[in-house]
Amino acid sequence: TTLLTPETDENAVKTAAALIRQGEVVGMPTETVYGLAANALNGEAVKKIFLAKGRPQDNPLIIHIPGPQWLPRYCEDVPPLAYTLARKFWPGPLTMVLKRSDNNAAIDLACSGLPNIAVRMPAHPVALDLIKKSGVPIVAPSANKFKSISPTTAQHVFDSLGDKVDMILDGGPCAVGVESTIIDVTGSNVVILRAGGTSKEDLEKFLNEKVPLSQGNPNQPSAPGQLLKHYAPNHPLRINAATRQPGEFFIGFGKIADCDLNLSPAGDLREAAANLFAFLRRADAAPGYMGLAMSPVPEHGLGLAINDRIRRASYKA
Ligand code: TXA
Ligand code: MG
């Protein structure tokens, strides 16, 4: 596996785009987390992604596009609201679930045969460049093994899936650090299917209405992010911990003196989100600990996404 840095290697994205067109799989930076990228229109390429992640094929993938002008290619009766939301939040960490058009059998596998399709326009310049140079819609689930911690650096991708991808584009650490917010735009009201990098408050302010967070059905999730156990470290994780217990690696938030790492000493939820997955990995890999513990994180702004991820990461089956 080669690690290429587009910032210093002007051919990196061109080479990656050629691999995508040949049906290969490439590690791609986005502003949220690193993704495993493949041509959404190539069923064989999409299959490689499910295999690499060890992800069941009934869990659909997000299609990454270069802008809202591509929506009518893959979506049926795109509601004006989708364009309104795209103008405000794209490029950025917002994924919209829309009605699929029925003339796109090629992306059947990417959508797990569902009548809906999830689309997003990422904000990372390398991701946008890769989509444009490939000229195809790109599926990109987070570049980690199914149910494990999402990657926010190229090294994370190399560590967990290095043997499964031909190339990883290094676009630096992800600025947002948690996955995109997924909203369902197929009904009369917008519903959040997964809390993420776009806050509930920002959506509500823009739409001037309440935007409920769907609980989903944990036994038959429409999104793997809804699985009770997900984003899991190897060590047990204890959340909402006031202090450390013996043998625990303690990740703090805010004014916590006695911790091993602090998500944000200033109590900034954006900073905390950007640090979350990298800190979980570091804590999990630190020698000599029996478990991990984490301070409480407030349930607003990006705190919704952070708490969602650590609840699943701490789930005991
Ligand atoms: O930020 C992100 O969204 C990252 C970066 C790489 O773009 N990608 C990501 O992909 O988080 P993944 O595969 O780890 O999560 C995609 C989520 C899943 O929970 C999936 O079930 C949901 O999107 N999804 C995809 N298509 C859907 C659909 N048609 N209806 C409902 N949920 C869908
Ligand atoms: Mg994921």
JSON list of N, CA and C in Angstrom, two decimals, residues 154-220:
[
{"chain": "A", "resi": 154, "resn": "ALA", "atom": "N", "xyz": [-4.44, 9.38, 8.02]},
{"chain": "A", "resi": 154, "resn": "ALA", "atom": "CA", "xyz": [-4.06, 8.38, 7.02]},
{"chain": "A", "resi": 154, "resn": "ALA", "atom": "C", "xyz": [-3.40, 7.18, 7.70]},
{"chain": "A", "resi": 155, "resn": "GLN", "atom": "N", "xyz": [-2.65, 7.45, 8.77]},
{"chain": "A", "resi": 155, "resn": "GLN", "atom": "CA", "xyz": [-1.98, 6.37, 9.50]},
{"chain": "A", "resi": 155, "resn": "GLN", "atom": "C", "xyz": [-3.01, 5.40, 10.11]},
{"chain": "A", "resi": 156, "resn": "HIS", "atom": "N", "xyz": [-4.13, 5.94, 10.62]},
{"chain": "A", "resi": 156, "resn": "HIS", "atom": "CA", "xyz": [-5.19, 5.07, 11.16]},
{"chain": "A", "resi": 156, "resn": "HIS", "atom": "C", "xyz": [-5.67, 4.10, 10.08]},
{"chain": "A", "resi": 157, "resn": "VAL", "atom": "N", "xyz": [-5.85, 4.62, 8.85]},
{"chain": "A", "resi": 157, "resn": "VAL", "atom": "CA", "xyz": [-6.33, 3.78, 7.74]},
{"chain": "A", "resi": 157, "resn": "VAL", "atom": "C", "xyz": [-5.28, 2.71, 7.45]},
{"chain": "A", "resi": 158, "resn": "PHE", "atom": "N", "xyz": [-4.03, 3.13, 7.40]},
{"chain": "A", "resi": 158, "resn": "PHE", "atom": "CA", "xyz": [-2.94, 2.20, 7.14]},
{"chain": "A", "resi": 158, "resn": "PHE", "atom": "C", "xyz": [-2.93, 1.09, 8.19]},
{"chain": "A", "resi": 159, "resn": "ASP", "atom": "N", "xyz": [-3.08, 1.47, 9.46]},
{"chain": "A", "resi": 159, "resn": "ASP", "atom": "CA", "xyz": [-3.04, 0.50, 10.55]},
{"chain": "A", "resi": 159, "resn": "ASP", "atom": "C", "xyz": [-4.14, -0.54, 10.45]},
{"chain": "A", "resi": 160, "resn": "SER", "atom": "N", "xyz": [-5.37, -0.12, 10.11]},
{"chain": "A", "resi": 160, "resn": "SER", "atom": "CA", "xyz": [-6.46, -1.10, 10.16]},
{"chain": "A", "resi": 160, "resn": "SER", "atom": "C", "xyz": [-6.75, -1.75, 8.82]},
{"chain": "A", "resi": 161, "resn": "LEU", "atom": "N", "xyz": [-6.53, -1.05, 7.70]},
{"chain": "A", "resi": 161, "resn": "LEU", "atom": "CA", "xyz": [-6.91, -1.62, 6.40]},
{"chain": "A", "resi": 161, "resn": "LEU", "atom": "C", "xyz": [-5.80, -1.53, 5.36]},
{"chain": "A", "resi": 162, "resn": "GLY", "atom": "N", "xyz": [-4.57, -1.27, 5.82]},
{"chain": "A", "resi": 162, "resn": "GLY", "atom": "CA", "xyz": [-3.45, -1.10, 4.90]},
{"chain": "A", "resi": 162, "resn": "GLY", "atom": "C", "xyz": [-3.31, -2.21, 3.88]},
{"chain": "A", "resi": 163, "resn": "ASP", "atom": "N", "xyz": [-3.64, -3.44, 4.30]},
{"chain": "A", "resi": 163, "resn": "ASP", "atom": "CA", "xyz": [-3.47, -4.58, 3.38]},
{"chain": "A", "resi": 163, "resn": "ASP", "atom": "C", "xyz": [-4.64, -4.72, 2.42]},
{"chain": "A", "resi": 164, "resn": "LYS", "atom": "N", "xyz": [-5.70, -3.91, 2.60]},
{"chain": "A", "resi": 164, "resn": "LYS", "atom": "CA", "xyz": [-6.89, -4.06, 1.75]},
{"chain": "A", "resi": 164, "resn": "LYS", "atom": "C", "xyz": [-7.03, -2.98, 0.69]},
{"chain": "A", "resi": 165, "resn": "VAL", "atom": "N", "xyz": [-6.20, -1.94, 0.76]},
{"chain": "A", "resi": 165, "resn": "VAL", "atom": "CA", "xyz": [-6.33, -0.85, -0.21]},
{"chain": "A", "resi": 165, "resn": "VAL", "atom": "C", "xyz": [-5.03, -0.71, -0.99]},
{"chain": "A", "resi": 166, "resn": "ASP", "atom": "N", "xyz": [-5.18, -0.23, -2.24]},
{"chain": "A", "resi": 166, "resn": "ASP", "atom": "CA", "xyz": [-4.00, -0.08, -3.09]},
{"chain": "A", "resi": 166, "resn": "ASP", "atom": "C", "xyz": [-3.26, 1.19, -2.76]},
{"chain": "A", "resi": 167, "resn": "MET", "atom": "N", "xyz": [-3.99, 2.20, -2.31]},
{"chain": "A", "resi": 167, "resn": "MET", "atom": "CA", "xyz": [-3.37, 3.48, -2.06]},
{"chain": "A", "resi": 167, "resn": "MET", "atom": "C", "xyz": [-4.17, 4.26, -1.02]},
{"chain": "A", "resi": 168, "resn": "ILE", "atom": "N", "xyz": [-3.47, 5.05, -0.21]},
{"chain": "A", "resi": 168, "resn": "ILE", "atom": "CA", "xyz": [-4.13, 5.94, 0.74]},
{"chain": "A", "resi": 168, "resn": "ILE", "atom": "C", "xyz": [-3.67, 7.35, 0.44]},
{"chain": "A", "resi": 169, "resn": "LEU", "atom": "N", "xyz": [-4.62, 8.26, 0.27]},
{"chain": "A", "resi": 169, "resn": "LEU", "atom": "CA", "xyz": [-4.28, 9.67, 0.10]},
{"chain": "A", "resi": 169, "resn": "LEU", "atom": "C", "xyz": [-4.22, 10.31, 1.48]},
{"chain": "A", "resi": 170, "resn": "ASP", "atom": "N", "xyz": [-3.09, 10.94, 1.79]},
{"chain": "A", "resi": 170, "resn": "ASP", "atom": "CA", "xyz": [-2.94, 11.58, 3.10]},
{"chain": "A", "resi": 170, "resn": "ASP", "atom": "C", "xyz": [-3.32, 13.05, 2.99]},
{"chain": "A", "resi": 171, "resn": "GLY", "atom": "N", "xyz": [-4.47, 13.41, 3.55]},
{"chain": "A", "resi": 171, "resn": "GLY", "atom": "CA", "xyz": [-4.93, 14.79, 3.52]},
{"chain": "A", "resi": 171, "resn": "GLY", "atom": "C", "xyz": [-4.86, 15.43, 4.89]},
{"chain": "A", "resi": 172, "resn": "GLY", "atom": "N", "xyz": [-4.00, 14.88, 5.77]},
{"chain": "A", "resi": 172, "resn": "GLY", "atom": "CA", "xyz": [-3.88, 15.44, 7.11]},
{"chain": "A", "resi": 172, "resn": "GLY", "atom": "C", "xyz": [-4.99, 14.95, 8.03]},
{"chain": "A", "resi": 173, "resn": "PRO", "atom": "N", "xyz": [-4.92, 15.34, 9.30]},
{"chain": "A", "resi": 173, "resn": "PRO", "atom": "CA", "xyz": [-5.97, 14.93, 10.24]},
{"chain": "A", "resi": 173, "resn": "PRO", "atom": "C", "xyz": [-7.31, 15.58, 9.89]},
{"chain": "A", "resi": 174, "resn": "CYS", "atom": "N", "xyz": [-8.40, 14.83, 10.10]},
{"chain": "A", "resi": 174, "resn": "CYS", "atom": "CA", "xyz": [-9.73, 15.34, 9.75]},
{"chain": "A", "resi": 174, "resn": "CYS", "atom": "C", "xyz": [-10.14, 16.47, 10.68]},
{"chain": "A", "resi": 175, "resn": "ALA", "atom": "N", "xyz": [-10.65, 17.55, 10.10]},
{"chain": "A", "resi": 175, "resn": "ALA", "atom": "CA", "xyz": [-10.98, 18.74, 10.89]},
{"chain": "A", "resi": 175, "resn": "ALA", "atom": "C", "xyz": [-12.21, 18.54, 11.77]},
{"chain": "A", "resi": 176, "resn": "VAL", "atom": "N", "xyz": [-13.19, 17.78, 11.29]},
{"chain": "A", "resi": 176, "resn": "VAL", "atom": "CA", "xyz": [-14.43, 17.61, 12.05]},
{"chain": "A", "resi": 176, "resn": "VAL", "atom": "C", "xyz": [-14.30, 16.45, 13.04]},
{"chain": "A", "resi": 177, "resn": "GLY", "atom": "N", "xyz": [-13.87, 15.28, 12.55]},
{"chain": "A", "resi": 177, "resn": "GLY", "atom": "CA", "xyz": [-13.54, 14.18, 13.45]},
{"chain": "A", "resi": 177, "resn": "GLY", "atom": "C", "xyz": [-14.66, 13.21, 13.77]},
{"chain": "A", "resi": 178, "resn": "VAL", "atom": "N", "xyz": [-15.90, 13.58, 13.52]},
{"chain": "A", "resi": 178, "resn": "VAL", "atom": "CA", "xyz": [-17.00, 12.61, 13.63]},
{"chain": "A", "resi": 178, "resn": "VAL", "atom": "C", "xyz": [-17.70, 12.58, 12.27]},
{"chain": "A", "resi": 179, "resn": "GLU", "atom": "N", "xyz": [-18.41, 11.49, 11.97]},
{"chain": "A", "resi": 179, "resn": "GLU", "atom": "CA", "xyz": [-19.02, 11.32, 10.66]},
{"chain": "A", "resi": 179, "resn": "GLU", "atom": "C", "xyz": [-20.11, 12.37, 10.40]},
{"chain": "A", "resi": 180, "resn": "SER", "atom": "N", "xyz": [-20.52, 12.43, 9.13]},
{"chain": "A", "resi": 180, "resn": "SER", "atom": "CA", "xyz": [-21.55, 13.39, 8.74]},
{"chain": "A", "resi": 180, "resn": "SER", "atom": "C", "xyz": [-22.87, 13.10, 9.46]},
{"chain": "A", "resi": 181, "resn": "THR", "atom": "N", "xyz": [-23.65, 14.15, 9.65]},
{"chain": "A", "resi": 181, "resn": "THR", "atom": "CA", "xyz": [-25.02, 14.01, 10.12]},
{"chain": "A", "resi": 181, "resn": "THR", "atom": "C", "xyz": [-25.85, 13.48, 8.96]},
{"chain": "A", "resi": 182, "resn": "ILE", "atom": "N", "xyz": [-26.63, 12.42, 9.21]},
{"chain": "A", "resi": 182, "resn": "ILE", "atom": "CA", "xyz": [-27.49, 11.89, 8.14]},
{"chain": "A", "resi": 182, "resn": "ILE", "atom": "C", "xyz": [-28.93, 12.32, 8.41]},
{"chain": "A", "resi": 183, "resn": "ILE", "atom": "N", "xyz": [-29.54, 12.98, 7.42]},
{"chain": "A", "resi": 183, "resn": "ILE", "atom": "CA", "xyz": [-30.95, 13.35, 7.57]},
{"chain": "A", "resi": 183, "resn": "ILE", "atom": "C", "xyz": [-31.79, 12.68, 6.50]},
{"chain": "A", "resi": 184, "resn": "ASP", "atom": "N", "xyz": [-33.01, 12.35, 6.88]},
{"chain": "A", "resi": 184, "resn": "ASP", "atom": "CA", "xyz": [-33.98, 11.78, 5.95]},
{"chain": "A", "resi": 184, "resn": "ASP", "atom": "C", "xyz": [-34.81, 12.93, 5.39]},
{"chain": "A", "resi": 185, "resn": "VAL", "atom": "N", "xyz": [-34.71, 13.14, 4.08]},
{"chain": "A", "resi": 185, "resn": "VAL", "atom": "CA", "xyz": [-35.43, 14.24, 3.45]},
{"chain": "A", "resi": 185, "resn": "VAL", "atom": "C", "xyz": [-36.54, 13.70, 2.55]},
{"chain": "A", "resi": 186, "resn": "THR", "atom": "N", "xyz": [-36.95, 12.44, 2.79]},
{"chain": "A", "resi": 186, "resn": "THR", "atom": "CA", "xyz": [-37.98, 11.84, 1.94]},
{"chain": "A", "resi": 186, "resn": "THR", "atom": "C", "xyz": [-39.40, 12.10, 2.45]},
{"chain": "A", "resi": 187, "resn": "GLY", "atom": "N", "xyz": [-39.53, 12.54, 3.70]},
{"chain": "A", "resi": 187, "resn": "GLY", "atom": "CA", "xyz": [-40.87, 12.74, 4.26]},
{"chain": "A", "resi": 187, "resn": "GLY", "atom": "C", "xyz": [-41.25, 14.21, 4.30]},
{"chain": "A", "resi": 188, "resn": "SER", "atom": "N", "xyz": [-42.34, 14.52, 4.98]},
{"chain": "A", "resi": 188, "resn": "SER", "atom": "CA", "xyz": [-42.77, 15.92, 5.02]},
{"chain": "A", "resi": 188, "resn": "SER", "atom": "C", "xyz": [-41.95, 16.71, 6.03]},
{"chain": "A", "resi": 189, "resn": "ASN", "atom": "N", "xyz": [-41.31, 16.02, 6.97]},
{"chain": "A", "resi": 189, "resn": "ASN", "atom": "CA", "xyz": [-40.41, 16.70, 7.90]},
{"chain": "A", "resi": 189, "resn": "ASN", "atom": "C", "xyz": [-39.04, 16.04, 7.90]},
{"chain": "A", "resi": 190, "resn": "VAL", "atom": "N", "xyz": [-38.03, 16.87, 8.06]},
{"chain": "A", "resi": 190, "resn": "VAL", "atom": "CA", "xyz": [-36.66, 16.36, 8.12]},
{"chain": "A", "resi": 190, "resn": "VAL", "atom": "C", "xyz": [-36.44, 15.64, 9.45]},
{"chain": "A", "resi": 191, "resn": "VAL", "atom": "N", "xyz": [-35.82, 14.45, 9.38]},
{"chain": "A", "resi": 191, "resn": "VAL", "atom": "CA", "xyz": [-35.53, 13.67, 10.58]},
{"chain": "A", "resi": 191, "resn": "VAL", "atom": "C", "xyz": [-34.04, 13.31, 10.56]},
{"chain": "A", "resi": 192, "resn": "ILE", "atom": "N", "xyz": [-33.38, 13.41, 11.72]},
{"chain": "A", "resi": 192, "resn": "ILE", "atom": "CA", "xyz": [-31.97, 13.02, 11.80]},
{"chain": "A", "resi": 192, "resn": "ILE", "atom": "C", "xyz": [-31.87, 11.51, 12.03]},
{"chain": "A", "resi": 193, "resn": "LEU", "atom": "N", "xyz": [-31.14, 10.81, 11.14]},
{"chain": "A", "resi": 193, "resn": "LEU", "atom": "CA", "xyz": [-30.94, 9.36, 11.29]},
{"chain": "A", "resi": 193, "resn": "LEU", "atom": "C", "xyz": [-29.64, 9.06, 12.04]},
{"chain": "A", "resi": 194, "resn": "ARG", "atom": "N", "xyz": [-28.66, 9.98, 11.93]},
{"chain": "A", "resi": 194, "resn": "ARG", "atom": "CA", "xyz": [-27.41, 9.82, 12.67]},
{"chain": "A", "resi": 194, "resn": "ARG", "atom": "C", "xyz": [-26.90, 11.20, 13.03]},
{"chain": "A", "resi": 195, "resn": "ALA", "atom": "N", "xyz": [-26.66, 11.44, 14.33]},
{"chain": "A", "resi": 195, "resn": "ALA", "atom": "CA", "xyz": [-26.06, 12.70, 14.75]},
{"chain": "A", "resi": 195, "resn": "ALA", "atom": "C", "xyz": [-24.63, 12.74, 14.22]},
{"chain": "A", "resi": 196, "resn": "GLY", "atom": "N", "xyz": [-24.15, 13.93, 13.84]},
{"chain": "A", "resi": 196, "resn": "GLY", "atom": "CA", "xyz": [-22.81, 14.01, 13.27]},
{"chain": "A", "resi": 196, "resn": "GLY", "atom": "C", "xyz": [-22.29, 15.42, 13.23]},
{"chain": "A", "resi": 197, "resn": "GLY", "atom": "N", "xyz": [-21.45, 15.69, 12.25]},
{"chain": "A", "resi": 197, "resn": "GLY", "atom": "CA", "xyz": [-20.71, 16.95, 12.19]},
{"chain": "A", "resi": 197, "resn": "GLY", "atom": "C", "xyz": [-21.52, 18.21, 11.96]},
{"chain": "A", "resi": 198, "resn": "THR", "atom": "N", "xyz": [-22.75, 18.08, 11.51]},
{"chain": "A", "resi": 198, "resn": "THR", "atom": "CA", "xyz": [-23.63, 19.25, 11.41]},
{"chain": "A", "resi": 198, "resn": "THR", "atom": "C", "xyz": [-24.60, 19.18, 12.59]},
{"chain": "A", "resi": 199, "resn": "SER", "atom": "N", "xyz": [-24.64, 20.24, 13.41]},
{"chain": "A", "resi": 199, "resn": "SER", "atom": "CA", "xyz": [-25.40, 20.12, 14.66]},
{"chain": "A", "resi": 199, "resn": "SER", "atom": "C", "xyz": [-26.90, 20.21, 14.41]},
{"chain": "A", "resi": 200, "resn": "LYS", "atom": "N", "xyz": [-27.64, 19.56, 15.31]},
{"chain": "A", "resi": 200, "resn": "LYS", "atom": "CA", "xyz": [-29.10, 19.61, 15.31]},
{"chain": "A", "resi": 200, "resn": "LYS", "atom": "C", "xyz": [-29.58, 21.06, 15.41]},
{"chain": "A", "resi": 201, "resn": "GLU", "atom": "N", "xyz": [-28.88, 21.83, 16.26]},
{"chain": "A", "resi": 201, "resn": "GLU", "atom": "CA", "xyz": [-29.27, 23.23, 16.46]},
{"chain": "A", "resi": 201, "resn": "GLU", "atom": "C", "xyz": [-29.14, 24.03, 15.16]},
{"chain": "A", "resi": 202, "resn": "ASP", "atom": "N", "xyz": [-28.05, 23.81, 14.42]},
{"chain": "A", "resi": 202, "resn": "ASP", "atom": "CA", "xyz": [-27.86, 24.54, 13.15]},
{"chain": "A", "resi": 202, "resn": "ASP", "atom": "C", "xyz": [-28.95, 24.18, 12.14]},
{"chain": "A", "resi": 203, "resn": "LEU", "atom": "N", "xyz": [-29.33, 22.89, 12.11]},
{"chain": "A", "resi": 203, "resn": "LEU", "atom": "CA", "xyz": [-30.40, 22.47, 11.20]},
{"chain": "A", "resi": 203, "resn": "LEU", "atom": "C", "xyz": [-31.72, 23.10, 11.61]},
{"chain": "A", "resi": 204, "resn": "GLU", "atom": "N", "xyz": [-32.01, 23.09, 12.91]},
{"chain": "A", "resi": 204, "resn": "GLU", "atom": "CA", "xyz": [-33.28, 23.64, 13.40]},
{"chain": "A", "resi": 204, "resn": "GLU", "atom": "C", "xyz": [-33.38, 25.13, 13.17]},
{"chain": "A", "resi": 205, "resn": "LYS", "atom": "N", "xyz": [-32.25, 25.82, 13.38]},
{"chain": "A", "resi": 205, "resn": "LYS", "atom": "CA", "xyz": [-32.24, 27.27, 13.18]},
{"chain": "A", "resi": 205, "resn": "LYS", "atom": "C", "xyz": [-32.50, 27.59, 11.71]},
{"chain": "A", "resi": 206, "resn": "PHE", "atom": "N", "xyz": [-31.85, 26.83, 10.83]},
{"chain": "A", "resi": 206, "resn": "PHE", "atom": "CA", "xyz": [-31.99, 27.09, 9.40]},
{"chain": "A", "resi": 206, "resn": "PHE", "atom": "C", "xyz": [-33.39, 26.75, 8.90]},
{"chain": "A", "resi": 207, "resn": "LEU", "atom": "N", "xyz": [-33.95, 25.63, 9.37]},
{"chain": "A", "resi": 207, "resn": "LEU", "atom": "CA", "xyz": [-35.26, 25.18, 8.89]},
{"chain": "A", "resi": 207, "resn": "LEU", "atom": "C", "xyz": [-36.39, 25.82, 9.68]},
{"chain": "A", "resi": 208, "resn": "ASN", "atom": "N", "xyz": [-36.03, 26.46, 10.79]},
{"chain": "A", "resi": 208, "resn": "ASN", "atom": "CA", "xyz": [-37.02, 27.09, 11.66]},
{"chain": "A", "resi": 208, "resn": "ASN", "atom": "C", "xyz": [-38.09, 26.10, 12.12]},
{"chain": "A", "resi": 209, "resn": "GLU", "atom": "N", "xyz": [-37.67, 24.88, 12.41]},
{"chain": "A", "resi": 209, "resn": "GLU", "atom": "CA", "xyz": [-38.57, 23.87, 12.97]},
{"chain": "A", "resi": 209, "resn": "GLU", "atom": "C", "xyz": [-37.74, 22.85, 13.77]},
{"chain": "A", "resi": 210, "resn": "LYS", "atom": "N", "xyz": [-38.43, 22.08, 14.61]},
{"chain": "A", "resi": 210, "resn": "LYS", "atom": "CA", "xyz": [-37.76, 21.02, 15.35]},
{"chain": "A", "resi": 210, "resn": "LYS", "atom": "C", "xyz": [-37.34, 19.92, 14.39]},
{"chain": "A", "resi": 211, "resn": "VAL", "atom": "N", "xyz": [-36.14, 19.40, 14.56]},
{"chain": "A", "resi": 211, "resn": "VAL", "atom": "CA", "xyz": [-35.66, 18.29, 13.72]},
{"chain": "A", "resi": 211, "resn": "VAL", "atom": "C", "xyz": [-35.38, 17.11, 14.65]},
{"chain": "A", "resi": 212, "resn": "PRO", "atom": "N", "xyz": [-36.34, 16.19, 14.75]},
{"chain": "A", "resi": 212, "resn": "PRO", "atom": "CA", "xyz": [-36.18, 15.09, 15.71]},
{"chain": "A", "resi": 212, "resn": "PRO", "atom": "C", "xyz": [-35.06, 14.13, 15.32]},
{"chain": "A", "resi": 213, "resn": "LEU", "atom": "N", "xyz": [-34.50, 13.51, 16.35]},
{"chain": "A", "resi": 213, "resn": "LEU", "atom": "CA", "xyz": [-33.46, 12.49, 16.16]},
{"chain": "A", "resi": 213, "resn": "LEU", "atom": "C", "xyz": [-34.16, 11.14, 16.21]},
{"chain": "A", "resi": 214, "resn": "SER", "atom": "N", "xyz": [-34.14, 10.41, 15.08]},
{"chain": "A", "resi": 214, "resn": "SER", "atom": "CA", "xyz": [-34.80, 9.11, 15.04]},
{"chain": "A", "resi": 214, "resn": "SER", "atom": "C", "xyz": [-34.02, 8.09, 15.86]},
{"chain": "A", "resi": 215, "resn": "GLN", "atom": "N", "xyz": [-34.71, 7.30, 16.66]},
{"chain": "A", "resi": 215, "resn": "GLN", "atom": "CA", "xyz": [-34.03, 6.28, 17.46]},
{"chain": "A", "resi": 215, "resn": "GLN", "atom": "C", "xyz": [-33.70, 5.06, 16.63]},
{"chain": "A", "resi": 216, "resn": "GLY", "atom": "N", "xyz": [-34.41, 4.91, 15.50]},
{"chain": "A", "resi": 216, "resn": "GLY", "atom": "CA", "xyz": [-34.20, 3.75, 14.65]},
{"chain": "A", "resi": 216, "resn": "GLY", "atom": "C", "xyz": [-34.65, 2.49, 15.35]},
{"chain": "A", "resi": 217, "resn": "ASN", "atom": "N", "xyz": [-34.37, 1.37, 14.75]},
{"chain": "A", "resi": 217, "resn": "ASN", "atom": "CA", "xyz": [-34.68, 0.09, 15.35]},
{"chain": "A", "resi": 217, "resn": "ASN", "atom": "C", "xyz": [-33.37, -0.65, 15.54]},
{"chain": "A", "resi": 218, "resn": "PRO", "atom": "N", "xyz": [-32.88, -0.73, 16.80]},
{"chain": "A", "resi": 218, "resn": "PRO", "atom": "CA", "xyz": [-31.55, -1.30, 17.04]},
{"chain": "A", "resi": 218, "resn": "PRO", "atom": "C", "xyz": [-31.43, -2.75, 16.56]},
{"chain": "A", "resi": 219, "resn": "ASN", "atom": "N", "xyz": [-32.56, -3.46, 16.45]},
{"chain": "A", "resi": 219, "resn": "ASN", "atom": "CA", "xyz": [-32.47, -4.85, 16.00]},
{"chain": "A", "resi": 219, "resn": "ASN", "atom": "C", "xyz": [-32.41, -4.96, 14.49]},
{"chain": "A", "resi": 220, "resn": "GLN", "atom": "N", "xyz": [-32.96, -3.95, 13.83]},
{"chain": "A", "resi": 220, "resn": "GLN", "atom": "CA", "xyz": [-32.87, -3.96, 12.37]},
{"chain": "A", "resi": 220, "resn": "GLN", "atom": "C", "xyz": [-32.54, -2.55, 11.91]}
]
